[in-house]
Amino acid sequence: MWLHASDAEMRRMATEARSRFHKAHTCTYMVMRIINYTNVCVAQCDYCAFYRLPGHSEGYVLSREAVFAKLDELLELGGDLAAFNGGFNPHLPLSYYCDLFAAIRERYGDALEFYALTIAEFMYLADHAKLSYAVAAQRFQEAGVRWITGGGSEILTEDFRARHSKFKYTVAEYFEAQRAIIDAGLKTTATMVIGFDETLEERLEHLERTRQFQDETYGLASFLCWTYKPYFTQVGGIEISTAEYLRHLALSRIYLDNIPRIRTSVLTRNEDALRGLLYGADDFDLPIEDEVTQKAGATIDLEFGKILNVARDLGFEPQYRHVALAPVVADLSAG
Ligand code: SF4
């Protein structure tokens, strides 16, 4: 399909697959902010322009007051979803995270929801605290955490990780941690990043592993793919085209026939991402901040009305999706 189908065929098949889960001409969105609470990281992924090694003069950790100020601003701008994403900071104990998340839950209740960590950070924290993934997930749940998302996956093949992020985790470990998160009653998602030097076979392996994992767990609420930003990174490279991204979205929608929500990335493709709605996507974020991708060249447009009008011009009526209130995932396990 990837090699031989035309764009029009990909669109048609992806739209057909989308129609099994979503009404035509509708889509959902959220206003959210990614809070990069620390940029100190020991993983040294060669595609990352964000991290600073421990001891670097530009390393930082946000204070609790600074986090609250960002969350207050998010609510003022009409958003209600925050996603925490930082580095593998060896100086931050598990208690820093549990105390922070408990304080957020106490202060905001259900007025906003937050994605507490990515799976990659979760694994580092559990290992650093010498806890099993199951016990670590339990600790976070007790601190008021409901979501640990599938970030840090990039391309889920062992070869890719050996080439680019050898101090991160193996694919097997990644899924082991995600399974523990689901077993603990927390919610999670699937992600993917394309546009490095990955081969088509590696992209397909990522989709296949994700699909198999969903068949086994039915725990993945959504799938989000974004594109690598190569600016100021060690490994460099050239950004892939929007056309390639859209074809990949279509392929993902068709391949991942057990994940209801396929999301398109405004963060890395700006308005062009909205065309993903024609290629099988049904949902998108309007982000107000993400230092990780902005450091590598992403630009954020805060004119939300203008972006929503792009969706309308394409024939879709966008509806706000409140993560705190909405059902997480269709119950596919029943049949
Ligand atoms: S991608 Fe994440 S884990 Fe890798 S170096 Fe950057 S901050 Fe660290």
Coordinates of C-alpha atoms and ligand atoms in Angstrom, one line a residue:
M1 CA 0.0 0.0 0.0
W2 CA 2.7 2.5 1.0
L3 CA 4.7 1.8 -2.1
H4 CA 1.9 1.5 -4.7
A5 CA -1.3 3.1 -3.6
S6 CA -2.0 6.7 -4.8
D7 CA -2.7 9.5 -2.3
A8 CA -6.4 9.4 -3.3
E9 CA -6.6 5.6 -2.6
M10 CA -4.9 6.1 0.8
R11 CA -7.4 8.8 1.7
R12 CA -10.3 6.8 0.6
M13 CA -9.3 3.7 2.6
A14 CA -8.3 5.7 5.7
T15 CA -11.6 7.6 5.6
E16 CA -13.5 4.3 5.4
A17 CA -11.6 3.0 8.4
R18 CA -12.2 6.2 10.3
S19 CA -16.0 5.9 9.6
R20 CA -16.0 2.7 11.8
F21 CA -15.4 4.9 14.8
H22 CA -16.4 8.4 14.0
K23 CA -19.1 10.4 12.2
A24 CA -18.1 12.0 9.0
H25 CA -17.3 15.7 9.1
T26 CA -16.7 15.8 12.8
C27 CA -13.4 16.0 14.7
T28 CA -12.3 16.8 18.2
Y29 CA -9.5 19.0 19.7
M30 CA -8.0 20.1 23.0
V31 CA -6.1 23.2 24.0
M32 CA -3.1 21.9 26.0
R33 CA 0.4 22.8 27.1
I34 CA 3.4 20.6 27.6
I35 CA 5.2 21.4 30.7
N36 CA 8.9 20.7 30.5
Y37 CA 9.6 20.6 34.2
T38 CA 13.3 19.8 33.8
N39 CA 15.8 19.7 30.9
V40 CA 18.4 17.8 32.8
C41 CA 18.8 14.3 31.3
V42 CA 21.4 11.6 31.1
A43 CA 19.9 9.6 28.2
Q44 CA 21.7 11.6 25.5
C45 CA 19.5 10.7 22.6
D46 CA 21.2 12.0 19.5
Y47 CA 17.9 13.5 18.0
C48 CA 17.2 15.7 21.0
A49 CA 18.0 19.4 21.1
F50 CA 16.4 19.9 24.5
Y51 CA 18.4 18.1 27.1
R52 CA 21.4 19.4 29.2
L53 CA 23.6 17.0 31.1
P54 CA 23.8 17.3 34.9
G55 CA 26.0 20.2 36.0
H56 CA 25.4 22.2 32.8
S57 CA 24.8 25.9 33.4
E58 CA 21.6 25.8 31.4
G59 CA 20.0 22.9 33.3
Y60 CA 16.9 23.7 35.2
V61 CA 14.1 22.3 37.4
L62 CA 10.8 24.2 37.5
S63 CA 9.6 25.1 41.0
R64 CA 6.1 24.1 42.1
E65 CA 5.0 27.8 41.8
A66 CA 6.3 28.0 38.2
V67 CA 4.3 24.8 37.4
F68 CA 1.1 26.3 39.0
A69 CA 1.6 29.5 37.1
K70 CA 1.8 27.6 33.8
L71 CA -1.4 25.6 34.7
D72 CA -3.2 28.8 35.7
E73 CA -2.3 30.4 32.3
L74 CA -3.5 27.3 30.5
L75 CA -6.9 27.6 32.2
E76 CA -7.0 31.3 31.4
L77 CA -6.4 30.5 27.7
G78 CA -9.3 28.1 27.7
G79 CA -7.3 24.9 27.8
D80 CA -7.6 22.1 30.4
L81 CA -4.9 19.5 29.6
A82 CA -1.3 19.6 30.6
A83 CA 1.4 17.0 29.7
F84 CA 4.5 16.8 31.8
N85 CA 7.6 15.9 29.8
G86 CA 11.2 16.3 31.1
G87 CA 14.5 14.5 31.1
F88 CA 16.0 11.6 33.0
N89 CA 17.1 13.8 35.9
P90 CA 19.1 11.8 38.4
H91 CA 18.7 14.5 41.0
L92 CA 14.9 14.3 41.2
P93 CA 13.6 11.5 43.5
L94 CA 10.3 9.8 43.0
S95 CA 8.9 11.9 45.9
Y96 CA 9.4 15.1 43.8
Y97 CA 7.0 13.8 41.2
C98 CA 4.5 12.2 43.6
D99 CA 4.4 15.4 45.7
L100 CA 4.0 17.6 42.7
F101 CA 1.2 15.5 41.1
A102 CA -0.7 15.2 44.4
A103 CA -0.5 19.0 44.8
I104 CA -1.8 19.6 41.3
R105 CA -4.7 17.2 41.9
E106 CA -5.5 18.9 45.2
R107 CA -5.4 22.4 43.7
Y108 CA -7.2 21.8 40.5
G109 CA -9.4 18.7 41.0
D110 CA -11.1 17.9 37.8
A111 CA -10.8 21.5 36.4
L112 CA -7.9 20.2 34.3
E113 CA -6.4 16.8 33.5
F114 CA -2.7 16.1 33.2
Y115 CA -0.6 13.5 31.5
A116 CA 1.9 12.9 34.4
L117 CA 4.8 11.4 32.6
T118 CA 5.8 9.7 29.4
I119 CA 6.5 6.0 29.7
A120 CA 10.3 6.6 29.1
E121 CA 10.4 8.9 32.2
F122 CA 8.3 6.5 34.2
M123 CA 10.7 3.7 33.5
Y124 CA 13.7 5.8 34.5
L125 CA 12.1 6.9 37.7
A126 CA 11.1 3.4 38.7
D127 CA 14.6 2.1 38.0
H128 CA 16.2 5.0 39.8
A129 CA 14.0 4.3 42.9
K130 CA 14.6 0.5 42.6
L131 CA 10.9 -0.2 42.3
S132 CA 9.2 -2.6 39.9
Y133 CA 7.0 -1.0 37.3
A134 CA 3.9 -2.3 39.0
V135 CA 4.8 -0.7 42.4
A136 CA 5.9 2.6 40.7
A137 CA 2.6 2.8 38.9
Q138 CA 0.7 2.2 42.1
R139 CA 2.6 5.0 43.8
F140 CA 1.7 7.4 41.0
Q141 CA -1.9 6.3 41.1
E142 CA -2.0 7.0 44.9
A143 CA -0.7 10.5 44.1
G144 CA -3.7 11.3 42.0
V145 CA -2.2 10.4 38.6
R146 CA -4.6 9.0 36.0
W147 CA -2.5 9.1 32.8
I148 CA 1.0 8.1 31.8
T149 CA 1.3 8.5 28.1
G150 CA 3.2 6.6 25.5
G151 CA 5.8 9.2 24.9
G152 CA 9.5 8.4 24.4
S153 CA 8.6 5.6 21.9
E154 CA 9.9 7.3 18.7
I155 CA 10.5 4.2 16.6
L156 CA 9.9 1.0 18.5
T157 CA 12.5 -1.2 17.0
E158 CA 15.6 -2.4 18.9
D159 CA 17.9 -1.4 16.0
F160 CA 16.6 2.2 16.0
R161 CA 17.1 2.5 19.7
A162 CA 20.7 1.1 19.4
R163 CA 21.4 3.7 16.7
H164 CA 20.0 6.7 18.4
S165 CA 19.2 6.3 22.1
K166 CA 21.3 3.5 23.5
F167 CA 20.9 4.7 27.1
K168 CA 17.1 4.7 26.8
Y169 CA 15.1 1.5 27.1
T170 CA 14.6 -1.5 24.9
V171 CA 11.3 -2.0 23.1
A172 CA 10.6 -5.1 25.2
E173 CA 11.1 -3.0 28.4
Y174 CA 8.9 -0.2 27.0
F175 CA 5.9 -2.5 26.5
E176 CA 6.5 -4.3 29.9
A177 CA 6.2 -0.9 31.6
Q178 CA 3.2 0.1 29.6
R179 CA 1.5 -3.2 30.5
A180 CA 2.2 -2.5 34.2
I181 CA 0.7 1.0 33.8
I182 CA -2.5 -0.5 32.4
D183 CA -2.7 -3.2 35.0
A184 CA -2.5 -0.5 37.7
G185 CA -5.6 1.0 36.3
L186 CA -3.9 4.0 34.7
K187 CA -4.7 5.2 31.3
T188 CA -2.2 5.4 28.5
T189 CA -1.7 6.2 24.8
A190 CA 0.5 5.1 21.8
T191 CA 2.8 7.5 20.1
M192 CA 5.3 7.4 17.2
V193 CA 7.8 9.9 15.7
I194 CA 8.8 9.6 12.0
G195 CA 11.3 11.3 9.9
F196 CA 14.6 10.3 11.4
D197 CA 16.5 7.7 9.3
E198 CA 14.1 4.9 10.0
T199 CA 13.3 2.4 7.2
L200 CA 9.8 1.6 6.0
E201 CA 10.3 -1.8 7.6
E202 CA 11.0 -0.1 10.9
R203 CA 7.8 2.0 10.6
L204 CA 5.8 -1.1 9.9
E205 CA 7.4 -2.9 12.8
H206 CA 6.4 -0.1 15.1
L207 CA 2.8 -0.2 13.9
E208 CA 2.7 -4.0 14.1
R209 CA 4.0 -4.1 17.7
T210 CA 1.5 -1.3 18.7
R211 CA -1.4 -3.2 17.1
Q212 CA -0.4 -6.5 18.8
F213 CA -0.1 -4.8 22.2
Q214 CA -3.6 -3.2 21.7
D215 CA -5.0 -6.6 20.8
E216 CA -3.6 -8.0 24.1
T217 CA -4.5 -5.1 26.4
Y218 CA -7.1 -2.8 24.8
G219 CA -5.4 -0.2 27.0
L220 CA -4.3 2.4 24.3
A221 CA -6.7 5.3 24.2
S222 CA -5.2 6.9 21.1
F223 CA -2.4 6.9 18.7
L224 CA -0.5 10.1 18.0
C225 CA 2.3 10.4 15.4
W226 CA 4.4 13.5 15.0
T227 CA 7.4 14.3 12.9
Y228 CA 11.1 14.7 13.9
K229 CA 12.4 18.3 14.0
P230 CA 16.1 18.1 13.0
Y231 CA 17.2 21.6 13.8
F232 CA 20.0 22.0 16.4
T233 CA 20.2 18.3 17.1
Q234 CA 23.3 16.2 17.1
V235 CA 22.2 13.9 14.4
G236 CA 20.6 16.6 12.2
G237 CA 18.8 15.6 9.0
I238 CA 16.0 17.1 6.8
E239 CA 12.3 17.4 7.7
I240 CA 10.0 15.0 5.9
S241 CA 7.3 16.6 3.8
T242 CA 3.7 17.1 4.8
A243 CA 2.6 14.7 2.0
E244 CA 4.7 11.9 3.5
Y245 CA 3.3 12.6 7.0
L246 CA -0.3 12.5 5.6
R247 CA 0.3 9.2 3.9
H248 CA 1.7 7.8 7.1
L249 CA -1.4 9.0 9.0
A250 CA -3.6 7.2 6.5
L251 CA -1.4 4.0 6.8
S252 CA -1.7 4.2 10.6
R253 CA -5.5 4.6 10.6
I254 CA -5.8 1.6 8.3
Y255 CA -3.2 -0.6 10.1
L256 CA -4.3 0.3 13.6
D257 CA -7.8 -0.9 13.2
N258 CA -8.1 -1.5 16.9
I259 CA -7.3 2.0 18.1
P260 CA -10.4 4.3 17.8
R261 CA -8.6 7.7 18.1
I262 CA -5.9 8.6 15.6
R263 CA -4.5 12.1 16.2
T264 CA -2.7 14.5 13.9
S265 CA 0.1 16.7 15.2
V266 CA -0.4 20.5 15.0
L267 CA 2.7 20.9 17.2
T268 CA 5.0 19.7 14.5
R269 CA 3.0 20.4 11.2
N270 CA 1.0 23.5 12.2
E271 CA -2.0 24.1 10.0
D272 CA -0.9 21.5 7.6
A273 CA -1.7 18.9 10.2
L274 CA -5.4 19.6 9.8
R275 CA -5.3 18.0 6.4
G276 CA -4.7 14.8 8.4
L277 CA -8.4 14.8 9.0
L278 CA -8.8 13.8 5.4
Y279 CA -6.3 11.0 5.9
G280 CA -8.0 9.2 8.7
A281 CA -7.2 11.4 11.8
D282 CA -10.1 12.5 14.0
D283 CA -8.5 14.5 16.8
F284 CA -5.7 17.1 17.4
D285 CA -4.2 19.3 20.0
L286 CA -3.8 23.1 20.0
P287 CA -0.6 23.4 22.0
I288 CA 0.5 26.6 23.7
E289 CA 4.0 25.4 24.7
D290 CA 6.5 22.6 24.2
E291 CA 10.1 23.4 24.7
V292 CA 11.3 20.0 23.4
T293 CA 10.1 20.4 19.9
Q294 CA 10.4 24.2 19.9
K295 CA 14.1 23.9 20.7
A296 CA 14.4 21.6 17.6
G297 CA 12.5 24.0 15.3
A298 CA 8.8 23.7 16.0
T299 CA 6.8 27.0 16.0
I300 CA 3.5 27.4 17.9
D301 CA 0.6 29.5 16.6
L302 CA -1.7 30.8 19.3
E303 CA -4.4 32.0 16.9
F304 CA -6.7 29.0 17.7
G305 CA -9.6 30.5 15.8
K306 CA -7.6 30.6 12.6
I307 CA -6.5 27.0 13.0
L308 CA -10.0 25.8 13.8
N309 CA -11.2 27.6 10.7
V310 CA -8.8 25.5 8.6
A311 CA -10.6 22.4 9.9
R312 CA -14.0 23.9 9.0
D313 CA -12.7 24.9 5.5
L314 CA -11.8 21.2 5.1
G315 CA -15.4 20.2 5.9
F316 CA -15.0 19.2 9.6
E317 CA -16.8 20.7 12.6
P318 CA -14.4 20.7 15.5
Q319 CA -15.7 20.0 19.0
Y320 CA -13.7 20.5 22.2
R321 CA -12.7 17.3 23.9
H322 CA -12.3 17.4 27.7
V323 CA -10.0 14.6 28.7
A324 CA -11.1 14.8 32.4
L325 CA -14.7 14.2 31.4
A326 CA -14.7 12.2 28.2
P327 CA -14.8 8.4 28.0
V328 CA -11.3 7.1 27.4
V329 CA -11.8 4.5 24.7
A330 CA -14.5 2.5 23.0
D331 CA -14.8 -0.9 24.5
L332 CA -13.5 -3.0 21.7
S333 CA -12.7 -5.9 23.9
A334 CA -16.4 -6.8 24.1
G335 CA -16.4 -7.8 20.5
Ligands
SF4_1 S1 14.6 12.7 24.1 FE1 14.0 12.7 26.2 S2 15.2 11.0 27.1 FE2 16.2 11.5 25.1 S3 17.8 13.0 25.6 FE3 15.9 14.2 25.1 S4 15.0 14.6 27.1 FE4 16.4 12.9 27.4

